Amino acid sequence: MASFIAGRFAQAAVWLDLRFDDGAFELEYQRDRQARTARFTANAIAFSALLWGAFGVWDSATNTNSVELTRFRFMVAIPILLGFFALTFTPAFRRWPNLCLLFFVAAASLLAIKQLLEYGEGSPYYLSSGSSALNFALILVFCIGLFPISVGWSCAVGAIIILVYGGGVSAFTKIEFAEVSSYIFNLTLIFLILIFTSYGRERFAREEFARHILQEKERNKLSNFLSSYIPLNFVADQADRSAEAFGEVTLLFSDLVGFTTLTEHLAPKHVLEILDMIFTEFDEAADKYGVEKVKTIGDAYMAIAGKSASSVNHAKAMVEFALHTIDIVRRVAEKTGYPLQIRVGIHTGSTIGGVIGRHKMTYDYWGRTVNLASRLESLSEPNRVHISEATYWRVRDFFKFEERQAVEVRGFGSMRSFFVSPNDASKKDGVLPD
C-alpha cells in the first residue's frame, strides 16, 4: 500500500513540476533557474528580516507588554531569517534550493506553533487561533508567493504548514474543532490560490526558457551562416571602416581541369553532386588546417590563411591544404570514374578585404596578391601545387620542390616559381623559417 501511495505521489509530482521530456534540457533549465533566482531569494529574505526588525523596534517602544515577544523576534526569529539569508550564498543552496526552503518552512512553522502554545489563554502574549492562522498564512504567502520554487515543492511547503497548524492547534490547545477547521479551510484556500499562481509562474518561466534557448540556437545558426560569407569582426566594426588591410596572408586558387567540358555530358544533378562532394571535403580540410574558404566560382575554389595573429606559418598550412585537395580530387575521380584533376596556385603577400555593394553581399579580397595567386593557378599543371617565390621562402624547410623555368606572368613579368614535388609526404626536418 505504501509503495502504491508513493508511486501515485511521484506521478503527481512529475505532472506538477512541468518537467521537460529531455533530461539534459531539464538539468540546464534547473541550473539556469537557480542561478537567476538565488539573488532574488536572498533579497526577499533580507527585506523580510529588515521589516520584521523595524516592526519589533516600533512594537517594543509603543507596547510595554511586548518584552517577551521582542526577545523572541530578535533572539530567535530574525536570527533564523539571517541564517537562511547566509545559506543562500552557499553551494548547498545553489544545488538544493527547494530542499533548503523546505527546512526553513519547517522551522518557521514550529516557531509559529510554539508562540501559540507557549502563552496560554489569559496571558497578555496569547495568540488566538485566528492570529496564529494569519501567521501561517503569511508564511504561505512568503514561501510560495515570493520564492520562485517549483510547483511540486510548493505543494510540499503548503502541506507542511497546514498540517503543523491543524495538528498543533487541535492537539495542544483547547480551541474548538469547528473554529480550527474554519481556519484550516481558509489556509487551504489561500494555499490553492498560491499553487495556481506558482503553476502559472513555473509554466511561463519554462516557456520563456525554451523560447530563449531556441532563439539562441537560431542566432548561432545565423551567425555561423553569416560568418561563412562575412567575418563577424568585420560586421562589428562596419560602422568604423569599410575595408581591412592584411600585412601578410597566403592565398590559394584552385580549378578543376576540364570540368567545364565534362559538364556538357552530365545531367545538372550529377554536376551538382560531384561539385558538392569535392567542395564539402575541401571545406572540412580547410577547417583541419586553419584555412578559411573565401568563395567558390563554378568549379574554382578560393581560400585564405594567415588572417589571425595566431597563424604561426600560414604558408605551410596552405600548402598542406593544397596537397590534401589533390588527394581529395583523386579519390573522387576513382570513386566516380570521371577524369577529374585540379590545378592549384598559391602566393603569399599583403591584401585588402571587404564588402562591396549592398545586395547579395559577400566578403572578398583584392590586390596584387590575389591576382598573382590566380595567375599561378592558371599557369599550373594538373594535380600540381604551383607556388610563388615568396611562398617558397616561407615553406622551403618542409617540402621538396621542383623549380620551374622563369615564367611570364601577365601583369607581373618574368618570375621564379616552384612546384611542390609529388612526393610531398617526404617533408624535410627543419624549423619554421623566419
XYZ file of C-alpha atoms in Angstrom:
434
model
C 0.000 0.000 0.000
C 2.815 2.358 0.920
C 4.566 1.760 -2.414
C 1.288 2.369 -4.271
C 0.800 5.714 -2.497
C 4.436 6.662 -3.132
C 4.028 5.837 -6.835
C 0.890 7.943 -7.111
C 2.595 10.818 -5.343
C 5.579 10.564 -7.710
C 3.275 10.692 -10.741
C 1.509 13.759 -9.351
C 4.854 15.408 -8.604
C 6.033 14.899 -12.194
C 2.823 16.434 -13.506
C 3.048 19.394 -11.127
C 6.732 20.046 -11.813
C 6.107 20.523 -15.539
C 9.348 18.729 -16.337
C 10.852 18.782 -19.836
C 10.992 15.383 -21.507
C 14.668 15.866 -22.317
C 16.628 15.189 -19.119
C 19.634 17.242 -20.221
C 17.390 20.172 -21.126
C 15.651 19.895 -17.746
C 19.013 19.980 -15.955
C 20.058 23.032 -17.957
C 16.807 24.758 -17.031
C 17.252 23.957 -13.313
C 20.792 25.362 -13.315
C 19.709 28.495 -15.110
C 16.758 28.929 -12.765
C 18.872 28.522 -9.660
C 21.450 30.993 -10.944
C 18.779 33.583 -11.745
C 16.718 33.209 -8.574
C 19.387 32.820 -5.869
C 19.937 36.570 -5.615
C 16.203 37.290 -5.689
C 15.630 34.818 -2.850
C 18.392 36.395 -0.764
C 16.949 39.878 -1.292
C 13.445 38.725 -0.292
C 14.741 37.228 2.960
C 16.864 40.265 3.787
C 13.935 42.595 3.149
C 11.666 40.473 5.362
C 14.197 40.451 8.218
C 14.560 44.228 7.926
C 10.805 44.799 8.060
C 10.358 42.429 10.987
C 13.188 44.099 12.853
C 11.729 47.560 12.226
C 8.331 46.400 13.459
C 9.962 44.854 16.543
C 11.629 48.160 17.416
C 8.371 50.049 16.953
C 6.357 47.461 18.915
C 8.778 47.425 21.847
C 8.701 51.230 22.009
C 4.896 51.506 21.960
C 3.863 48.340 23.802
C 5.348 47.818 27.273
C 3.940 44.275 27.412
C 5.895 43.075 24.381
C 9.197 42.274 26.130
C 8.912 38.516 25.610
C 7.793 38.906 22.024
C 10.664 41.332 21.377
C 13.126 38.778 22.711
C 11.543 36.135 20.535
C 11.770 38.330 17.454
C 15.381 39.427 17.877
C 16.815 36.301 19.518
C 15.018 33.575 17.590
C 13.025 34.602 14.532
C 15.300 37.220 12.956
C 18.480 35.126 13.536
C 16.782 32.242 11.724
C 15.958 34.559 8.824
C 19.509 35.870 8.707
C 20.831 32.323 8.868
C 18.722 31.356 5.888
C 19.892 34.532 4.136
C 23.513 33.401 4.628
C 22.547 29.927 3.393
C 21.522 31.355 0.021
C 25.179 32.122 -0.735
C 26.373 28.546 -0.141
C 26.852 25.794 -2.747
C 24.264 23.702 -0.871
C 21.531 26.252 -1.575
C 22.536 26.533 -5.233
C 22.342 22.771 -5.538
C 19.227 22.095 -3.423
C 17.311 25.411 -3.136
C 13.916 23.747 -2.744
C 15.120 21.396 -0.029
C 16.725 24.276 1.903
C 13.476 26.217 1.695
C 11.578 23.189 2.988
C 13.757 23.116 6.106
C 13.146 26.831 6.540
C 9.390 26.292 6.324
C 9.553 23.548 8.919
C 11.500 25.798 11.296
C 9.176 28.772 10.762
C 6.110 26.592 11.275
C 7.451 25.166 14.519
C 8.239 28.655 15.810
C 4.760 29.864 14.932
C 3.068 26.985 16.745
C 5.443 27.490 19.676
C 4.125 31.028 20.071
C 0.613 29.700 20.193
C 1.460 27.073 22.781
C 3.870 28.978 24.986
C 1.400 31.575 26.163
C -1.843 30.139 27.415
C -5.229 31.766 27.218
C -5.395 34.718 29.565
C -1.768 35.631 29.046
C -1.154 39.100 27.582
C 1.003 37.404 24.892
C -1.606 34.815 23.982
C -2.191 34.456 20.238
C -5.639 33.305 19.272
C -6.141 30.585 16.689
C -7.150 33.331 14.269
C -3.909 35.237 14.845
C -1.846 32.065 14.506
C -3.718 31.191 11.315
C -2.810 34.640 9.994
C 0.849 33.985 10.826
C 0.729 30.699 8.957
C -0.987 32.409 6.033
C 1.875 34.921 5.936
C 4.373 32.055 5.911
C 2.475 30.520 2.994
C 2.496 33.776 1.023
C 6.142 34.369 1.874
C 7.383 30.903 0.905
C 5.190 30.157 -2.117
C 4.372 33.624 -3.367
C 7.802 35.226 -3.070
C 10.204 32.353 -3.675
C 10.447 31.002 -7.226
C 10.216 27.351 -6.212
C 8.674 24.653 -8.388
C 5.041 23.636 -8.092
C 5.744 20.245 -6.539
C 7.848 21.778 -3.770
C 5.230 24.495 -3.261
C 2.702 21.728 -2.557
C 5.091 20.199 -0.018
C 5.513 23.582 1.688
C 1.769 24.176 1.869
C 1.073 20.682 3.169
C 3.634 21.086 5.964
C 2.230 24.435 7.071
C -1.404 23.267 7.109
C -0.558 20.025 8.908
C 1.549 21.801 11.530
C -1.169 24.369 12.162
C -4.091 21.954 12.208
C -2.295 19.255 14.149
C -0.657 21.601 16.640
C -3.755 23.623 17.448
C -6.002 20.559 17.713
C -3.594 18.526 19.800
C -2.181 21.101 22.219
C -4.902 23.688 22.744
C -8.486 23.721 23.974
C -9.736 25.570 20.897
C -12.945 24.130 19.462
C -12.531 21.947 16.401
C -15.122 23.953 14.450
C -13.056 27.111 14.875
C -9.865 25.312 13.926
C -11.452 23.695 10.869
C -12.668 27.047 9.552
C -9.122 28.427 9.720
C -7.741 25.272 8.125
C -10.225 25.773 5.288
C -9.066 29.382 4.855
C -5.413 28.322 4.875
C -6.174 25.611 2.321
C -7.962 28.136 0.088
C -5.002 30.519 0.274
C -2.705 27.585 -0.428
C -4.667 26.553 -3.558
C -4.651 30.113 -4.888
C -0.887 30.290 -4.375
C -0.404 26.914 -6.062
C -2.246 28.111 -9.161
C -0.046 31.221 -9.094
C 3.078 29.085 -8.723
C 1.940 26.794 -11.533
C 1.356 29.708 -13.897
C 4.686 31.281 -12.960
C 6.547 27.997 -13.461
C 4.879 27.333 -16.802
C 5.642 30.830 -18.033
C 9.298 30.547 -16.880
C 9.732 27.248 -18.718
C 8.160 28.578 -21.901
C 10.429 31.636 -21.760
C 13.483 29.465 -21.179
C 12.633 27.144 -24.074
C 11.965 30.143 -26.308
C 15.266 31.747 -25.267
C 17.243 28.545 -25.991
C 15.546 28.208 -29.380
C 16.345 31.830 -30.216
C 19.988 31.305 -29.166
C 20.268 28.263 -31.415
C 18.737 30.121 -34.343
C 21.015 33.115 -33.663
C 24.063 30.843 -33.634
C 22.957 29.239 -36.893
C 22.566 32.670 -38.441
C 25.955 33.805 -37.111
C 27.645 30.695 -38.476
C 25.911 31.204 -41.806
C 26.902 34.875 -41.993
C 30.468 34.178 -40.904
C 30.883 31.908 -43.918
C 30.299 34.984 -46.088
C 31.367 37.951 -43.946
C 33.769 37.758 -40.984
C 31.914 38.665 -37.786
C 34.674 41.026 -36.616
C 34.218 42.973 -39.852
C 30.461 43.214 -39.243
C 31.089 44.518 -35.717
C 33.457 47.210 -36.993
C 31.479 48.098 -40.102
C 30.474 51.470 -38.664
C 34.127 52.481 -38.350
C 35.627 51.135 -41.543
C 34.700 49.627 -44.888
C 37.806 47.514 -45.578
C 40.600 45.636 -43.820
C 44.281 45.562 -44.757
C 46.305 42.419 -44.071
C 50.084 42.745 -43.969
C 50.765 39.149 -44.933
C 48.437 36.311 -45.842
C 48.586 33.303 -48.131
C 46.001 32.993 -50.878
C 45.070 29.928 -52.893
C 43.177 29.482 -56.124
C 42.306 26.060 -57.474
C 40.372 24.953 -60.524
C 39.098 21.593 -61.739
C 40.805 20.789 -65.047
C 38.418 20.147 -67.930
C 35.377 20.148 -65.698
C 33.511 22.602 -67.920
C 33.819 20.203 -70.852
C 32.743 17.318 -68.622
C 29.558 19.132 -67.589
C 28.399 19.162 -71.208
C 27.936 15.382 -70.961
C 26.412 15.243 -67.467
C 22.973 16.000 -66.142
C 22.810 19.132 -63.952
C 22.001 16.941 -60.940
C 25.198 14.917 -61.416
C 27.274 18.081 -61.856
C 25.927 19.392 -58.569
C 26.570 16.079 -56.800
C 30.210 15.966 -57.913
C 30.941 19.580 -57.007
C 29.220 19.177 -53.654
C 31.192 16.000 -52.953
C 34.509 17.718 -53.730
C 33.932 21.097 -52.108
C 32.391 19.628 -48.964
C 35.633 17.720 -48.392
C 37.593 20.865 -49.252
C 35.709 22.743 -46.515
C 36.433 20.012 -43.968
C 40.122 20.048 -44.906
C 40.165 23.846 -44.610
C 38.937 23.578 -41.020
C 41.610 20.985 -40.305
C 44.476 23.202 -41.495
C 43.176 26.515 -40.216
C 42.393 27.784 -43.697
C 39.388 29.977 -44.435
C 37.279 29.394 -47.508
C 36.567 32.644 -49.342
C 34.234 31.537 -52.101
C 33.632 29.169 -54.990
C 33.048 30.339 -58.547
C 31.796 27.473 -60.636
C 34.438 24.773 -60.238
C 37.040 27.196 -58.826
C 37.856 27.393 -55.117
C 39.455 30.357 -53.341
C 40.896 30.220 -49.809
C 42.991 32.382 -47.492
C 45.227 31.681 -44.475
C 47.020 33.965 -42.019
C 44.337 36.498 -41.175
C 44.528 35.848 -37.448
C 47.512 36.649 -35.252
C 47.598 33.022 -34.059
C 48.640 31.764 -37.530
C 52.254 30.684 -36.962
C 53.060 29.596 -40.511
C 50.052 30.138 -42.705
C 52.023 29.437 -45.892
C 52.888 25.920 -44.679
C 49.278 25.306 -43.647
C 48.060 26.422 -47.077
C 50.478 24.129 -48.957
C 49.393 21.195 -46.789
C 45.781 22.063 -47.522
C 46.523 22.249 -51.266
C 48.199 18.824 -51.261
C 45.200 17.438 -49.402
C 42.800 18.822 -52.022
C 44.713 16.999 -54.750
C 44.245 13.749 -52.836
C 40.540 14.532 -52.457
C 40.076 15.053 -56.189
C 41.979 11.844 -56.946
C 39.740 9.867 -54.603
C 36.584 11.384 -56.087
C 37.875 10.591 -59.607
C 38.443 6.954 -58.619
C 35.022 6.765 -56.996
C 33.056 8.332 -59.865
C 35.162 7.139 -62.808
C 35.398 10.671 -64.219
C 38.813 12.066 -65.300
C 38.963 14.731 -62.580
C 42.145 16.723 -61.969
C 42.948 20.015 -60.240
C 45.356 22.915 -60.677
C 46.484 24.951 -57.668
C 48.226 28.310 -57.377
C 49.490 29.879 -54.121
C 51.077 33.223 -53.293
C 51.948 34.967 -50.020
C 51.718 38.724 -49.624
C 49.567 41.625 -48.475
C 45.947 42.093 -49.449
C 42.780 44.027 -48.691
C 39.423 42.542 -47.716
C 35.959 43.993 -47.530
C 32.371 44.057 -48.724
C 31.362 45.765 -51.937
C 27.787 46.561 -52.873
C 24.518 46.426 -50.945
C 22.716 43.379 -52.373
C 23.823 39.746 -52.006
C 26.885 40.981 -50.159
C 29.957 38.774 -49.826
C 33.298 39.444 -48.223
C 36.037 39.407 -50.869
C 39.746 40.179 -51.292
C 41.603 42.106 -53.917
C 45.084 43.382 -54.766
C 48.275 42.072 -56.351
C 48.453 39.032 -54.067
C 45.034 37.871 -55.209
C 45.853 38.472 -58.854
C 49.195 36.652 -58.666
C 47.695 33.616 -56.895
C 45.073 33.444 -59.638
C 47.730 33.736 -62.379
C 49.826 30.974 -60.766
C 46.785 28.697 -60.765
C 46.187 29.256 -64.482
C 49.900 28.572 -65.193
C 49.952 25.428 -63.040
C 49.707 21.843 -64.284
C 47.123 19.171 -63.474
C 47.442 17.833 -59.932
C 50.338 20.167 -59.145
C 50.713 22.859 -56.489
C 52.283 25.933 -58.094
C 53.726 28.437 -55.600
C 55.414 31.812 -55.874
C 58.951 32.547 -54.713
C 57.539 34.479 -51.735
C 55.670 31.385 -50.568
C 58.686 29.156 -51.263
C 60.913 31.046 -48.823
C 58.351 30.503 -46.076
C 57.941 26.744 -46.611
C 61.312 25.668 -48.019
C 62.185 23.625 -44.903
C 59.052 21.495 -45.024
C 58.643 20.161 -48.552
C 60.583 19.131 -51.638
C 60.302 21.393 -54.640
C 60.839 21.493 -58.347
C 61.869 24.912 -59.615
C 60.333 25.899 -62.905
C 61.978 27.870 -65.618
C 61.117 31.540 -65.344
C 57.535 32.015 -66.430
C 55.940 35.081 -67.911
C 53.064 36.135 -65.681
C 50.586 38.548 -67.166
C 50.765 41.850 -65.323
C 53.871 40.797 -63.345
C 56.518 39.963 -65.931
C 59.028 37.110 -65.701
C 59.030 35.382 -62.300
C 60.558 32.425 -60.466
C 58.050 29.851 -59.279
C 58.047 26.314 -57.907
C 56.064 23.117 -57.950
C 55.730 21.241 -54.684
C 57.144 17.815 -55.567
C 54.634 14.993 -55.962
C 56.382 13.001 -53.227
C 55.149 15.613 -50.788
C 54.967 13.153 -47.912
C 58.785 13.271 -47.572
C 58.967 16.552 -45.724
C 62.310 17.782 -44.519
C 63.209 18.244 -40.918
C 63.572 21.854 -40.064
C 62.422 24.828 -38.067
C 59.924 27.432 -39.024
C 61.606 29.853 -41.415
C 61.835 33.465 -40.360
